[in-house]
Amino acid sequence: MATRPASPTRSCNAGEFTPEAKSRVDIKQYYSAGLAFKNIEPVPQSGFRRMGGSRRKGEWRRPLVARAITAPTPTFGPHTGTQTIWTGTVAGTVAAVLASALAIDKGTATFVVEAFVAGVWVQIAGPFSVKTGTPVTRLAAFAPGAQKAATSIRIRATFSLAATTVSGLTVAAYFESGTAERPRFVDLTTDLGDALVGFVTAGIADFFTESAGYVGSANLPTVTAAMLPDLAFYGEGNTIGIFHGDLATVRLFLETTSQLADWRVDLWPYDPVPTGDLGGTYPKTDDKWDFAIRWVDGVDYIGLSLTVDGETTPAIFVPRTGDGAPADINPDTPDWTLFATQVQAALQALPTMSAGVTVAVGTGFPRYRNFTATFGGDLSGEEYEFSAIIANTTDASVLPYHTQIGKTEFEDVFSTANGWPGAAGLLQDRFAYARIPAVPGALALSRVGEYFDINIEGTTDAAARFDKLRSKTSETILHVKESTYLFVFTDSGTYFVPNRTIERNTPLNFVLASEIGAQPNCKPFTLEGEVYFVAIAPKGLAFASNGGKQVLRVSENVTSASANFNADPVSLLASHLTDSLIRSASQRPETDLDASKGWLMRADGRLVAGQMIRNQEIVGFCEWVAASGGLVREIGVDGKNRLWLAIERAGRTSIETYDTSIYLQDALDVVPDLAGVISGLPYEEGAVLWAKADGYVLGPFTVAGGSISLGDAYAAALVGRWVAPRWESMPQVLVTGNDDVILRPGRIHTLQVNIADTDSIAVGANGEAAEDVELHEAGDPVDAPMPLKTQLLTASGLLGMMEGTTAVITQVRPGELRVRDIAMGTKL
């Protein structure tokens, strides 16, 4: 058979292109792209591979409903050792128990909360710590979805000192009911290195770790379902802040680092909050200055010149009594009252002064006279710079001094009436508060080295500051991010601040980089040294729930003589994927076959990954499809670079971690019984599962009664859902020597696929169904799973013919898949 030339496709780094780009061979990335990258991701070096699967860690919680407690019986003591300090009777399922205001009179104590389930006391949560004199409120909860039918609840405490008395304890119980709200993700890496992940729903935050799954919960009574979409978070050390414009900022604090359920909940300790003029009527204090004139014997005339805020009066000479002419101080009698009137008139004549400034004569004695200048009326409420000199002689002097500082008692910018910050972040060792309801275009920066001190009355460079955008339109600051420079993202534009150091007495210079605003709740992220953000919904902030439609990259303009940035779209060729974006997260490369990823969640539950490869000037987008028709409802990357997912399937929910080492989703490690039966699975009835047991891929299986049968005994298995990955090439068209494109029916007759570490692959072309490629060889072991294959596959004689024909690579059964390159033999 004669050899036929084939056009190789080695790079797939351009990812999935929009269908509108079919036959656009003039786009330089055309031959590095495809029409489908579903659960397929580009490999930076060459080719593509299947995307990762996910491991199940639990589920998120449905709304909590109060469960009645009868016969609550506290036992206040005194207690010694371990004792029951409270009991109560319930009837029905219990998901959580809130122990409030528990105090002890000496020493320390720990307590646990237990439920009486099926005749056995079962610990709900604990131990929780209690210190002397500090009442504590703690939420004990079963894992989300794991509520239990109980008849009684009790609280057991262990006391460090004998004869300890308990006081103030009240208890409430709850069960889960109704439809689960979409959760919000927050992460925290503790001082001991624990990477905690929280999923916040109305009234509660549930915490997970990658190794242990669910570890505990915190009570959030002020967080409502309506707030969830717009919550913002900041986590550091043992503390998490929860921010929303309608929420008095909540602080979660992990009381004991080693006890991951021991959460304290209180308010963010602002100390103090910034104040401002919000259009109200405010009490004002007049600014007052005294100035005292002294002279020596023998002085002739005294001429006084005053300066207020840089504006200076002409010299005013002390008049004599009678005709008001300048007084020769020695023989004449000065008219001090007339002098005060003349000084007052000179001050009122200054450009920025008014009749609000008055001057009165004060005390006097030989060679001394005191006066008081009061800035009242329309000048009241401000502090003025005031100075004075004797302009004509050195035999007299004047000393001004402040006696009362003018001030307006403005109202708090953060308050229940005016709202609270809706976003926060760390910038140059200052804590930044943004999305402020009372002043949407303002940014509050804390004092250096502090989080809670926003006292803008300070004057040192380290003091807090309150800055407003100087724009012609009303804007809301949604995000702040520190990178090469400080970036500020509003609903109308993107700004950078060229100030290398933020100082109290140096104005921030907000420079517009783009007139495209950022989508709220999609944090800008940095990959390979450049900042990316999601553009806001075209209709603006009021329609933000519809999601943004573009991803932009903020790049420095190197041709400028000074610092300058532009924001350019990077997702136009994948516009069908980057649509309705409502959440973003970034993930660093996990292996040398990975690129940095920007994960983008859509309002319709789809999840898109953008692979950023800066040195190739390529951003390749692909889609991670959740198996079993799953909808992704929340994403986030924790402190150890793990992607967490909240997924809704068939009316049920799951919390999962993305794992590149597996290809099954919602997967669990299980041990079958001796008959190969796996029971107690948390999947819905009728769910289709696959298993990888002792290296063999088995399935599919259908869940019945929470069980599946593998048909034989296996030592261990990984069980989960699966969805076939799919790669489809760009349409193949005939291009003539003079670059004309001829569209006519054609076919791909041969595919040469170079695979690596693969054990399952199916290929197809020309619109025909893909067929599985047999990879077993005669030399493979018969008593062990087939080894992964690295070889060149050739599929020839492919059937079908169509205009704009494409090649497809997929799978018909789960397995490893990596394609180094592909070559297509075509007849066009």
PDB file of N, CA and C in Angstrom, residues 290-296 299 301-306 316-318 329 336 339-340 343 363-371 388-390 393 395-401:
ATOM      1  N   ASP A 290      -6.314  81.933  69.461  1.00  0.00           N
ATOM      2  CA  ASP A 290      -5.934  83.150  70.192  1.00  0.00           C
ATOM      3  C   ASP A 290      -4.612  83.645  69.634  1.00  0.00           C
ATOM      4  N   PHE A 291      -4.466  84.970  69.571  1.00  0.00           N
ATOM      5  CA  PHE A 291      -3.143  85.506  69.229  1.00  0.00           C
ATOM      6  C   PHE A 291      -2.836  86.647  70.194  1.00  0.00           C
ATOM      7  N   ALA A 292      -1.672  86.632  70.782  1.00  0.00           N
ATOM      8  CA  ALA A 292      -1.249  87.589  71.816  1.00  0.00           C
ATOM      9  C   ALA A 292      -0.126  88.458  71.271  1.00  0.00           C
ATOM     10  N   ILE A 293      -0.279  89.791  71.426  1.00  0.00           N
ATOM     11  CA  ILE A 293       0.736  90.752  70.972  1.00  0.00           C
ATOM     12  C   ILE A 293       1.493  91.261  72.190  1.00  0.00           C
ATOM     13  N   ARG A 294       2.800  91.233  72.118  1.00  0.00           N
ATOM     14  CA  ARG A 294       3.673  91.777  73.155  1.00  0.00           C
ATOM     15  C   ARG A 294       4.581  92.834  72.534  1.00  0.00           C
ATOM     16  N   TRP A 295       4.975  93.813  73.325  1.00  0.00           N
ATOM     17  CA  TRP A 295       5.909  94.829  72.819  1.00  0.00           C
ATOM     18  C   TRP A 295       6.782  95.328  73.957  1.00  0.00           C
ATOM     19  N   VAL A 296       7.835  96.013  73.617  1.00  0.00           N
ATOM     20  CA  VAL A 296       8.784  96.551  74.595  1.00  0.00           C
ATOM     21  C   VAL A 296       8.572  98.047  74.704  1.00  0.00           C
ATOM     22  N   VAL A 299       8.487 101.155  71.702  1.00  0.00           N
ATOM     23  CA  VAL A 299       7.997 100.769  70.397  1.00  0.00           C
ATOM     24  C   VAL A 299       7.163 101.905  69.830  1.00  0.00           C
ATOM     25  N   TYR A 301       5.071 102.027  66.218  1.00  0.00           N
ATOM     26  CA  TYR A 301       3.837 101.541  65.608  1.00  0.00           C
ATOM     27  C   TYR A 301       3.889 100.004  65.508  1.00  0.00           C
ATOM     28  N   ILE A 302       2.710  99.396  65.583  1.00  0.00           N
ATOM     29  CA  ILE A 302       2.605  97.924  65.467  1.00  0.00           C
ATOM     30  C   ILE A 302       1.668  97.604  64.317  1.00  0.00           C
ATOM     31  N   GLY A 303       2.236  96.923  63.282  1.00  0.00           N
ATOM     32  CA  GLY A 303       1.430  96.495  62.135  1.00  0.00           C
ATOM     33  C   GLY A 303       1.341  94.970  62.094  1.00  0.00           C
ATOM     34  N   LEU A 304       0.133  94.438  62.136  1.00  0.00           N
ATOM     35  CA  LEU A 304      -0.103  92.987  62.223  1.00  0.00           C
ATOM     36  C   LEU A 304      -0.580  92.446  60.876  1.00  0.00           C
ATOM     37  N   SER A 305       0.020  91.326  60.436  1.00  0.00           N
ATOM     38  CA  SER A 305      -0.426  90.628  59.227  1.00  0.00           C
ATOM     39  C   SER A 305      -0.792  89.196  59.602  1.00  0.00           C
ATOM     40  N   LEU A 306      -1.958  88.750  59.087  1.00  0.00           N
ATOM     41  CA  LEU A 306      -2.479  87.430  59.426  1.00  0.00           C
ATOM     42  C   LEU A 306      -2.579  86.568  58.165  1.00  0.00           C
ATOM     43  N   ILE A 316      -2.261  95.466  59.334  1.00  0.00           N
ATOM     44  CA  ILE A 316      -3.269  96.258  60.030  1.00  0.00           C
ATOM     45  C   ILE A 316      -2.583  96.915  61.221  1.00  0.00           C
ATOM     46  N   PHE A 317      -2.548  98.257  61.233  1.00  0.00           N
ATOM     47  CA  PHE A 317      -1.852  98.964  62.303  1.00  0.00           C
ATOM     48  C   PHE A 317      -2.792  99.209  63.463  1.00  0.00           C
ATOM     49  N   VAL A 318      -2.244  99.126  64.674  1.00  0.00           N
ATOM     50  CA  VAL A 318      -3.029  99.377  65.878  1.00  0.00           C
ATOM     51  C   VAL A 318      -3.467 100.844  65.857  1.00  0.00           C
ATOM     52  N   ILE A 329       2.539 103.872  69.985  1.00  0.00           N
ATOM     53  CA  ILE A 329       2.154 103.173  71.204  1.00  0.00           C
ATOM     54  C   ILE A 329       2.593 103.929  72.457  1.00  0.00           C
ATOM     55  N   TRP A 336      -8.092  99.218  71.218  1.00  0.00           N
ATOM     56  CA  TRP A 336      -8.001  97.775  70.953  1.00  0.00           C
ATOM     57  C   TRP A 336      -9.308  97.202  70.384  1.00  0.00           C
ATOM     58  N   PHE A 339      -9.262  98.021  66.817  1.00  0.00           N
ATOM     59  CA  PHE A 339      -8.257  97.158  66.180  1.00  0.00           C
ATOM     60  C   PHE A 339      -8.838  95.769  65.896  1.00  0.00           C
ATOM     61  N   ALA A 340      -9.565  95.187  66.868  1.00  0.00           N
ATOM     62  CA  ALA A 340     -10.185  93.872  66.657  1.00  0.00           C
ATOM     63  C   ALA A 340     -11.173  93.924  65.502  1.00  0.00           C
ATOM     64  N   VAL A 343      -9.126  94.016  62.252  1.00  0.00           N
ATOM     65  CA  VAL A 343      -8.554  92.689  61.968  1.00  0.00           C
ATOM     66  C   VAL A 343      -9.654  91.750  61.448  1.00  0.00           C
ATOM     67  N   THR A 363      -7.927  89.515  77.147  1.00  0.00           N
ATOM     68  CA  THR A 363      -7.305  90.129  78.314  1.00  0.00           C
ATOM     69  C   THR A 363      -6.123  90.996  77.904  1.00  0.00           C
ATOM     70  N   GLY A 364      -5.691  91.888  78.822  1.00  0.00           N
ATOM     71  CA  GLY A 364      -4.531  92.710  78.550  1.00  0.00           C
ATOM     72  C   GLY A 364      -3.921  93.260  79.822  1.00  0.00           C
ATOM     73  N   PHE A 365      -2.679  93.573  79.742  1.00  0.00           N
ATOM     74  CA  PHE A 365      -1.937  94.246  80.806  1.00  0.00           C
ATOM     75  C   PHE A 365      -0.791  94.970  80.147  1.00  0.00           C
ATOM     76  N   PRO A 366       0.031  95.713  80.888  1.00  0.00           N
ATOM     77  CA  PRO A 366       1.067  96.535  80.235  1.00  0.00           C
ATOM     78  C   PRO A 366       1.923  95.714  79.268  1.00  0.00           C
ATOM     79  N   ARG A 367       2.051  96.282  78.035  1.00  0.00           N
ATOM     80  CA  ARG A 367       2.862  95.705  76.955  1.00  0.00           C
ATOM     81  C   ARG A 367       2.361  94.306  76.526  1.00  0.00           C
ATOM     82  N   TYR A 368       1.050  94.039  76.678  1.00  0.00           N
ATOM     83  CA  TYR A 368       0.480  92.742  76.279  1.00  0.00           C
ATOM     84  C   TYR A 368      -1.013  92.912  75.989  1.00  0.00           C
ATOM     85  N   ARG A 369      -1.480  92.311  74.896  1.00  0.00           N
ATOM     86  CA  ARG A 369      -2.904  92.305  74.612  1.00  0.00           C
ATOM     87  C   ARG A 369      -3.232  91.012  73.856  1.00  0.00           C
ATOM     88  N   ASN A 370      -4.330  90.328  74.270  1.00  0.00           N
ATOM     89  CA  ASN A 370      -4.748  89.053  73.690  1.00  0.00           C
ATOM     90  C   ASN A 370      -6.048  89.229  72.905  1.00  0.00           C
ATOM     91  N   PHE A 371      -6.176  88.449  71.789  1.00  0.00           N
ATOM     92  CA  PHE A 371      -7.375  88.488  70.942  1.00  0.00           C
ATOM     93  C   PHE A 371      -7.791  87.044  70.613  1.00  0.00           C
ATOM     94  N   ALA A 388       0.449  84.482  62.223  1.00  0.00           N
ATOM     95  CA  ALA A 388       0.480  85.947  62.316  1.00  0.00           C
ATOM     96  C   ALA A 388       1.914  86.415  62.513  1.00  0.00           C
ATOM     97  N   ILE A 389       2.203  87.633  62.000  1.00  0.00           N
ATOM     98  CA  ILE A 389       3.523  88.255  62.195  1.00  0.00           C
ATOM     99  C   ILE A 389       3.337  89.757  62.415  1.00  0.00           C
ATOM    100  N   ILE A 390       4.290  90.355  63.108  1.00  0.00           N
ATOM    101  CA  ILE A 390       4.379  91.817  63.184  1.00  0.00           C
ATOM    102  C   ILE A 390       5.250  92.243  62.008  1.00  0.00           C
ATOM    103  N   THR A 393       8.176  95.922  62.716  1.00  0.00           N
ATOM    104  CA  THR A 393       9.156  96.169  63.754  1.00  0.00           C
ATOM    105  C   THR A 393       9.535  94.884  64.458  1.00  0.00           C
ATOM    106  N   ASP A 395      10.422  95.183  67.609  1.00  0.00           N
ATOM    107  CA  ASP A 395      10.214  95.502  69.024  1.00  0.00           C
ATOM    108  C   ASP A 395       8.883  94.953  69.533  1.00  0.00           C
ATOM    109  N   ALA A 396       8.167  94.288  68.637  1.00  0.00           N
ATOM    110  CA  ALA A 396       6.905  93.662  69.041  1.00  0.00           C
ATOM    111  C   ALA A 396       6.825  92.262  68.418  1.00  0.00           C
ATOM    112  N   SER A 397       6.049  91.402  69.052  1.00  0.00           N
ATOM    113  CA  SER A 397       5.878  90.031  68.555  1.00  0.00           C
ATOM    114  C   SER A 397       4.431  89.599  68.736  1.00  0.00           C
ATOM    115  N   VAL A 398       4.063  88.583  67.961  1.00  0.00           N
ATOM    116  CA  VAL A 398       2.728  88.032  68.093  1.00  0.00           C
ATOM    117  C   VAL A 398       2.839  86.506  68.124  1.00  0.00           C
ATOM    118  N   LEU A 399       2.051  85.889  68.990  1.00  0.00           N
ATOM    119  CA  LEU A 399       2.072  84.433  69.136  1.00  0.00           C
ATOM    120  C   LEU A 399       0.650  83.897  68.990  1.00  0.00           C
ATOM    121  N   PRO A 400       0.351  83.199  67.869  1.00  0.00           N
ATOM    122  CA  PRO A 400      -0.963  82.568  67.743  1.00  0.00           C
ATOM    123  C   PRO A 400      -0.926  81.145  68.313  1.00  0.00           C
ATOM    124  N   TYR A 401      -2.045  80.710  68.894  1.00  0.00           N
ATOM    125  CA  TYR A 401      -2.120  79.342  69.409  1.00  0.00           C
ATOM    126  C   TYR A 401      -3.578  78.879  69.355  1.00  0.00           C
TER     127      TYR A 401
END
